[in-house]
CSV table of C-alpha atoms in Angstrom, one decimal:
chain,number,residue,atom,x,y,z
A,118,MET,CA,-8.9,-7.8,9.9
A,119,SER,CA,-10.5,-4.4,10.4
A,120,ASP,CA,-12.5,-2.4,12.9
A,121,PRO,CA,-16.0,-1.1,12.1
A,122,ALA,CA,-14.6,1.9,10.3
A,123,GLY,CA,-12.7,-0.3,8.0
A,124,HIS,CA,-9.2,0.3,9.3
A,125,LEU,CA,-6.7,-2.5,9.7
A,126,ARG,CA,-6.1,-3.7,13.2
A,127,ALA,CA,-2.8,-5.2,14.2
A,128,PRO,CA,-3.2,-9.0,14.4
A,129,GLN,CA,-2.6,-10.7,17.8
A,130,CYS,CA,0.9,-11.6,18.7
A,131,LEU,CA,2.1,-15.1,18.1
A,132,GLY,CA,3.7,-16.7,21.1
A,133,ARG,CA,7.2,-18.1,20.9
A,134,ARG,CA,5.9,-21.6,21.2
A,135,SER,CA,3.5,-21.1,18.2
A,136,LEU,CA,6.4,-19.7,16.2
A,137,LEU,CA,8.8,-22.6,16.9
A,138,LEU,CA,6.3,-25.5,17.1
A,139,GLY,CA,4.3,-24.6,14.0
A,140,GLY,CA,3.9,-27.4,11.4
A,141,GLY,CA,6.8,-26.1,9.4
A,142,ALA,CA,9.3,-26.8,12.2
A,143,ALA,CA,8.7,-30.5,11.7
A,144,LEU,CA,8.9,-30.5,7.9
A,145,VAL,CA,12.7,-30.8,7.6
A,146,LEU,CA,14.2,-33.2,5.0
A,147,PRO,CA,17.2,-35.1,6.5
A,148,ASP,CA,19.5,-34.1,3.7
A,149,GLN,CA,18.8,-30.4,3.7
A,150,ALA,CA,21.3,-29.3,6.4
A,151,ALA,CA,24.2,-29.9,4.1
A,152,ALA,CA,22.4,-28.4,1.1
A,153,THR,CA,21.7,-25.1,2.9
A,154,ARG,CA,25.3,-24.3,4.0
A,155,GLY,CA,25.7,-22.2,0.9
A,156,ALA,CA,22.8,-20.0,1.9
A,157,SER,CA,24.6,-18.5,4.9
A,158,THR,CA,25.4,-15.3,3.0
A,159,LEU,CA,23.4,-12.4,4.4
A,160,GLY,CA,22.0,-9.7,2.2
A,161,LEU,CA,20.8,-6.2,3.0
A,162,ALA,CA,17.7,-4.5,1.5
A,163,ASP,CA,18.2,-0.9,0.4
A,164,THR,CA,15.2,0.3,2.5
A,165,THR,CA,17.3,-0.1,5.7
A,166,VAL,CA,19.8,2.5,4.6
A,167,ARG,CA,17.7,4.6,2.2
A,168,LYS,CA,18.6,7.9,4.0
A,169,GLU,CA,22.3,7.1,3.9
A,170,LEU,CA,22.1,6.1,0.3
A,171,ALA,CA,20.6,9.4,-0.6
A,172,ARG,CA,23.6,11.2,0.9
A,173,ASP,CA,26.3,8.9,-0.4
A,174,TYR,CA,25.3,5.8,-2.4
A,175,ALA,CA,28.8,4.4,-3.0
A,176,GLY,CA,30.1,5.2,0.4
A,177,THR,CA,27.1,3.6,2.1
A,178,LEU,CA,27.7,0.4,0.0
A,179,ARG,CA,31.3,0.3,1.1
A,180,ALA,CA,30.3,0.6,4.7
A,181,VAL,CA,27.7,-2.2,4.3
A,182,ALA,CA,30.2,-4.5,2.6
A,183,ALA,CA,32.7,-3.9,5.4
A,184,MET,CA,30.1,-5.2,7.9
A,185,GLY,CA,30.1,-8.5,6.1
A,186,TYR,CA,27.0,-8.4,3.9
A,187,GLY,CA,27.5,-10.3,0.7
A,188,ARG,CA,24.4,-9.2,-1.3
A,189,PHE,CA,22.6,-5.9,-1.7
A,190,GLY,CA,19.1,-5.7,-2.9
A,191,PHE,CA,17.8,-2.5,-4.4
A,192,ARG,CA,14.9,-0.9,-6.2
A,193,LEU,CA,15.2,-0.3,-9.9
A,194,ALA,CA,13.6,3.1,-9.7
A,195,SER,CA,12.8,5.6,-7.0
A,196,TYR,CA,9.5,5.2,-5.2
A,197,VAL,CA,9.2,9.0,-5.5
A,198,ALA,CA,8.6,10.6,-8.9
A,199,ASN,CA,11.4,12.7,-10.3
A,200,ASP,CA,13.9,11.9,-7.6
A,201,PRO,CA,17.2,13.4,-8.7
A,202,SER,CA,19.2,11.5,-6.1
A,203,GLU,CA,18.4,8.1,-7.5
A,204,PRO,CA,21.2,6.5,-9.5
A,205,THR,CA,20.3,4.4,-12.6
A,206,PRO,CA,20.1,0.6,-12.1
A,207,GLN,CA,23.3,0.3,-14.1
A,208,ASP,CA,25.1,2.7,-11.8
A,209,LYS,CA,23.7,0.9,-8.7
A,210,ALA,CA,24.9,-2.5,-9.9
A,211,ARG,CA,28.3,-1.1,-10.7
A,212,MET,CA,28.6,0.4,-7.2
A,213,VAL,CA,27.4,-2.7,-5.5
A,214,ARG,CA,30.0,-4.8,-7.3
A,215,ASP,CA,32.8,-2.2,-6.8
A,216,ALA,CA,32.0,-2.4,-3.0
A,217,GLY,CA,32.6,-6.2,-3.2
A,218,MET,CA,29.0,-7.4,-3.0
A,219,ALA,CA,26.8,-9.2,-5.4
A,220,VAL,CA,23.7,-7.8,-7.0
A,221,GLY,CA,20.8,-9.2,-5.0
A,222,VAL,CA,17.0,-9.1,-5.4
A,223,VAL,CA,16.0,-6.0,-7.4
A,224,ARG,CA,12.6,-4.5,-7.0
A,225,LEU,CA,10.0,-3.5,-9.5
A,226,GLY,CA,7.8,-0.4,-9.1
A,227,VAL,CA,4.2,-0.8,-8.2
A,228,ARG,CA,2.5,2.5,-9.2
A,229,GLY,CA,2.2,2.7,-13.0
A,230,ALA,CA,5.5,1.0,-13.5
A,231,ASP,CA,6.9,0.3,-16.9
A,232,TYR,CA,7.5,-3.4,-16.3
A,233,ASP,CA,8.9,-4.2,-19.7
A,234,ARG,CA,11.6,-1.5,-19.3
A,235,GLN,CA,12.4,-2.6,-15.7
A,236,LEU,CA,12.7,-6.2,-16.6
A,237,ASP,CA,15.1,-5.3,-19.4
A,238,GLN,CA,17.1,-3.3,-16.9
A,239,ALA,CA,17.2,-6.1,-14.4
A,240,ALA,CA,18.4,-8.6,-17.0
A,241,ALA,CA,21.0,-6.1,-18.3
A,242,ILE,CA,22.6,-5.6,-14.9
A,243,GLY,CA,22.8,-9.4,-14.2
A,244,ALA,CA,20.1,-9.7,-11.7
A,245,ASP,CA,18.5,-13.1,-11.2
A,246,ILE,CA,15.4,-12.3,-9.1
A,247,VAL,CA,13.0,-9.4,-9.5
A,248,ALA,CA,10.6,-8.8,-6.6
A,249,LEU,CA,7.2,-7.1,-6.6
A,250,THR,CA,6.9,-5.3,-3.3
A,251,THR,CA,3.1,-5.5,-3.3
A,252,ALA,CA,0.2,-5.9,-5.6
A,253,PRO,CA,-1.1,-2.5,-6.8
A,254,ILE,CA,-4.6,-3.4,-5.7
A,255,PHE,CA,-3.4,-3.2,-2.1
A,256,ILE,CA,-2.3,0.4,-2.3
A,257,ALA,CA,-5.2,1.7,-4.4
A,258,SER,CA,-7.5,2.6,-1.6
A,259,ARG,CA,-7.1,5.0,1.4
A,260,THR,CA,-6.4,2.0,3.7
A,261,LEU,CA,-3.2,0.2,3.1
A,262,GLY,CA,-3.8,-3.5,2.3
A,263,GLN,CA,-7.6,-3.2,1.8
A,264,THR,CA,-9.1,-4.5,-1.4
A,265,THR,CA,-12.0,-6.6,-2.7
A,266,ARG,CA,-12.2,-10.2,-3.7
A,267,ALA,CA,-13.3,-9.1,-7.2
A,268,ALA,CA,-10.2,-6.9,-7.5
A,269,LEU,CA,-8.0,-9.7,-6.3
A,270,ASP,CA,-9.4,-12.3,-8.7
A,271,ALA,CA,-9.0,-9.9,-11.6
A,272,TYR,CA,-5.4,-9.1,-10.6
A,273,ILE,CA,-4.0,-12.6,-10.3
A,274,PRO,CA,-4.0,-13.2,-14.1
A,275,GLN,CA,-2.1,-9.9,-14.5
A,276,LEU,CA,0.5,-11.2,-12.0
A,277,ALA,CA,0.8,-14.4,-13.9
A,278,ALA,CA,1.3,-12.4,-17.1
A,279,LEU,CA,4.1,-10.5,-15.4
A,280,GLY,CA,5.7,-13.8,-14.4
A,281,GLU,CA,5.6,-14.8,-18.1
A,282,LYS,CA,7.5,-11.7,-19.1
A,283,ALA,CA,10.0,-12.2,-16.3
A,284,LYS,CA,10.6,-15.8,-17.4
A,285,ALA,CA,11.1,-14.7,-21.0
A,286,ALA,CA,13.7,-12.3,-19.8
A,287,GLY,CA,15.5,-15.0,-17.9
A,288,LEU,CA,14.4,-13.7,-14.5
A,289,THR,CA,12.5,-15.2,-11.6
A,290,LEU,CA,9.6,-13.1,-10.4
A,291,ALA,CA,9.1,-13.2,-6.6
A,292,TYR,CA,6.1,-11.7,-4.8
A,293,HIS,CA,6.8,-10.1,-1.5
A,294,ASN,CA,4.3,-10.6,1.3
A,295,HIS,CA,3.0,-8.1,3.8
A,296,TRP,CA,0.6,-8.9,6.7
A,297,TYR,CA,-2.4,-8.2,4.5
A,298,ASP,CA,-1.5,-10.9,2.0
A,299,LEU,CA,-2.1,-13.4,4.8
A,300,MET,CA,-5.4,-12.0,6.0
A,301,PRO,CA,-8.4,-13.8,4.4
A,302,ILE,CA,-10.7,-12.1,1.9
A,303,ASP,CA,-14.0,-13.9,1.5
A,304,GLY,CA,-12.4,-16.9,3.2
A,305,ASP,CA,-9.2,-17.1,1.2
A,306,ARG,CA,-5.8,-15.6,1.9
A,307,PRO,CA,-4.4,-13.6,-1.1
A,308,LEU,CA,-1.1,-15.3,-1.0
A,309,ASP,CA,-2.7,-18.8,-1.1
A,310,LEU,CA,-4.7,-17.8,-4.2
A,311,MET,CA,-1.6,-16.5,-5.9
A,312,ALA,CA,0.3,-19.7,-5.2
A,313,SER,CA,-2.5,-22.0,-6.2
A,314,ARG,CA,-3.6,-20.2,-9.4
A,315,ILE,CA,-0.1,-19.3,-10.8
A,316,ALA,CA,2.3,-21.9,-11.9
A,317,PRO,CA,5.5,-22.3,-9.9
A,318,ASP,CA,7.7,-21.5,-13.0
A,319,LEU,CA,5.9,-18.1,-13.3
A,320,LEU,CA,5.8,-17.0,-9.6
A,321,SER,CA,8.1,-17.5,-6.7
A,322,PHE,CA,8.0,-15.7,-3.3
A,323,GLU,CA,10.0,-13.5,-1.1
A,324,VAL,CA,8.8,-14.3,2.4
A,325,ASP,CA,8.9,-11.5,4.9
A,326,LEU,CA,9.1,-13.4,8.1
A,327,ALA,CA,8.1,-10.5,10.3
A,328,TRP,CA,5.0,-9.6,8.3
A,329,ALA,CA,3.9,-13.2,8.4
A,330,TRP,CA,4.3,-13.2,12.2
A,331,TYR,CA,2.4,-9.9,12.4
A,332,ALA,CA,-0.5,-11.5,10.5
A,333,GLY,CA,-0.5,-14.3,13.1
A,334,VAL,CA,1.1,-16.9,10.7
A,335,ALA,CA,4.0,-19.0,12.0
A,336,PRO,CA,6.9,-18.1,9.6
A,337,LEU,CA,8.1,-21.7,9.6
A,338,ASP,CA,4.7,-22.9,8.4
A,339,LEU,CA,4.7,-20.4,5.6
A,340,LEU,CA,8.2,-21.4,4.5
A,341,ALA,CA,7.3,-25.1,4.6
A,342,ALA,CA,4.1,-24.5,2.7
A,343,LEU,CA,5.7,-22.6,-0.2
A,344,GLY,CA,8.8,-24.9,-0.3
A,345,PRO,CA,11.2,-24.3,-3.2
A,346,ARG,CA,9.1,-21.4,-4.4
A,347,VAL,CA,10.7,-19.3,-1.6
A,348,VAL,CA,13.7,-17.7,-3.3
A,349,SER,CA,14.3,-14.8,-0.9
A,350,MET,CA,13.5,-13.7,2.6
A,351,HIS,CA,13.3,-10.5,4.5
A,352,LEU,CA,14.6,-10.5,8.1
A,353,LYS,CA,13.3,-8.1,10.6
A,354,ASP,CA,11.7,-8.2,14.0
A,355,ILE,CA,8.4,-6.9,15.4
A,356,ASP,CA,8.0,-4.5,18.4
A,357,ARG,CA,4.4,-3.3,18.7
A,358,ASN,CA,5.4,-0.7,21.2
A,359,HIS,CA,7.8,1.0,18.9
A,360,GLY,CA,6.4,4.0,17.1
A,361,THR,CA,2.8,4.4,16.0
A,362,ALA,CA,2.5,3.3,12.3
A,363,ILE,CA,2.6,-0.4,11.5
A,364,THR,CA,5.9,0.0,9.6
A,365,ASP,CA,7.3,1.6,12.8
A,366,HIS,CA,6.8,-1.8,14.5
A,367,ALA,CA,9.5,-3.3,12.2
A,368,VAL,CA,12.8,-3.3,14.1
A,369,THR,CA,16.2,-4.9,13.9
A,370,PRO,CA,16.3,-8.7,14.3
A,371,GLY,CA,16.8,-9.5,18.0
A,372,ARG,CA,15.1,-6.4,19.3
A,373,GLY,CA,11.5,-7.5,19.1
A,374,GLU,CA,9.2,-10.4,20.0
A,375,MET,CA,10.5,-12.9,17.5
A,376,ASP,CA,13.2,-15.3,18.7
A,377,TYR,CA,15.6,-15.2,15.8
A,378,ALA,CA,18.3,-17.0,17.7
A,379,ALA,CA,16.0,-20.1,17.8
A,380,LEU,CA,14.3,-19.4,14.5
A,381,MET,CA,17.3,-19.1,12.1
A,382,PRO,CA,18.7,-22.7,12.5
A,383,ARG,CA,15.2,-24.0,11.7
A,384,ILE,CA,14.9,-21.7,8.7
A,385,ALA,CA,18.3,-23.0,7.4
A,386,ARG,CA,16.9,-26.5,7.4
A,387,LEU,CA,13.8,-25.4,5.4
A,388,THR,CA,15.1,-23.2,2.7
A,389,ARG,CA,18.2,-22.3,0.7
A,390,ALA,CA,16.9,-18.8,0.1
A,391,THR,CA,19.1,-15.8,1.0
A,392,GLY,CA,17.9,-13.7,3.9
A,393,TYR,CA,18.0,-9.9,3.5
A,394,VAL,CA,17.9,-7.7,6.5
A,395,GLU,CA,15.2,-5.1,6.1
A,396,VAL,CA,14.3,-2.5,8.7
A,397,ASP,CA,11.6,-0.2,7.4
A,398,ASN,CA,12.1,3.1,9.3
A,399,PRO,CA,15.3,3.0,11.3
A,400,GLU,CA,16.6,6.2,12.8
A,401,ASP,CA,20.2,5.2,11.8
A,402,GLY,CA,20.2,2.7,8.9
A,403,LEU,CA,23.9,1.8,9.2
A,404,ALA,CA,23.6,1.2,12.9
A,405,ALA,CA,20.6,-1.0,12.3
A,406,ALA,CA,22.4,-3.0,9.6
A,407,ARG,CA,25.4,-3.4,11.8
A,408,ALA,CA,23.4,-4.6,14.8
A,409,ALA,CA,21.4,-7.0,12.6
A,410,ILE,CA,24.4,-8.8,11.2
A,411,ALA,CA,26.1,-8.9,14.5
A,412,TYR,CA,23.1,-10.5,16.1
A,413,LEU,CA,22.3,-12.9,13.3
A,414,ARG,CA,25.9,-14.2,13.2
A,415,GLY,CA,26.2,-14.3,16.9
A,416,ARG,CA,29.1,-11.8,17.2
């Protein structure tokens, strides 16, 4: 969705009725409620507390664990070149476990990443799921999320090949959606093409509920459509009046236009995937993490 100059426009807001009465809300198997009780553990994505981690990685993890988070997801390498503050994956995993949490979803780089090395690192630290934050084709142009159908068609076999490598390493590769993955290119949504052209044993998905909502897609519908291929979720809310950049619109669950109080019980009936709180640009990451878990657990 773009304006005449080619810049992305924010999709229209879904109403609460659209969110809760999407087709996914009705696709609940009768025996899933009991099966999903083990998925109640909440995780935290490192993006939420990235400023705090840079100051004190181990101390931040202890604070996060004390809030009640059971898993911590982190990037395998810094997103900024030559970042001296970034611990090694081995050190991160050790500090996560020392804090009393489990290693959660770990993230691959997207710009010129050495995937072979990072997959080896993920396996060595005992990770189960490696996530690709976005396809490189979506960050190659000046406009985030803008690409061509030809580039997308050429990239999908590369993504499948990465899935082959992850499978060989004993890992599950999950693709993480943004809003642009759900906006059609020449009539087809990128995420749909990935799911249809790549075998389930090579590609799973980490569904970001808020970015789906932002694209005008009911999160329940997306979870139902992908089914068991959903192995992780990112939990955040959307407030289009907060900040100016699109990522500024990502806020703590319960503080935006999505009704998480009504949404979460329905999600629990659709998937066993662990949800990870992720707030993209919080002023205070620890405060955001604390508010999120308190809201989601009803405390």
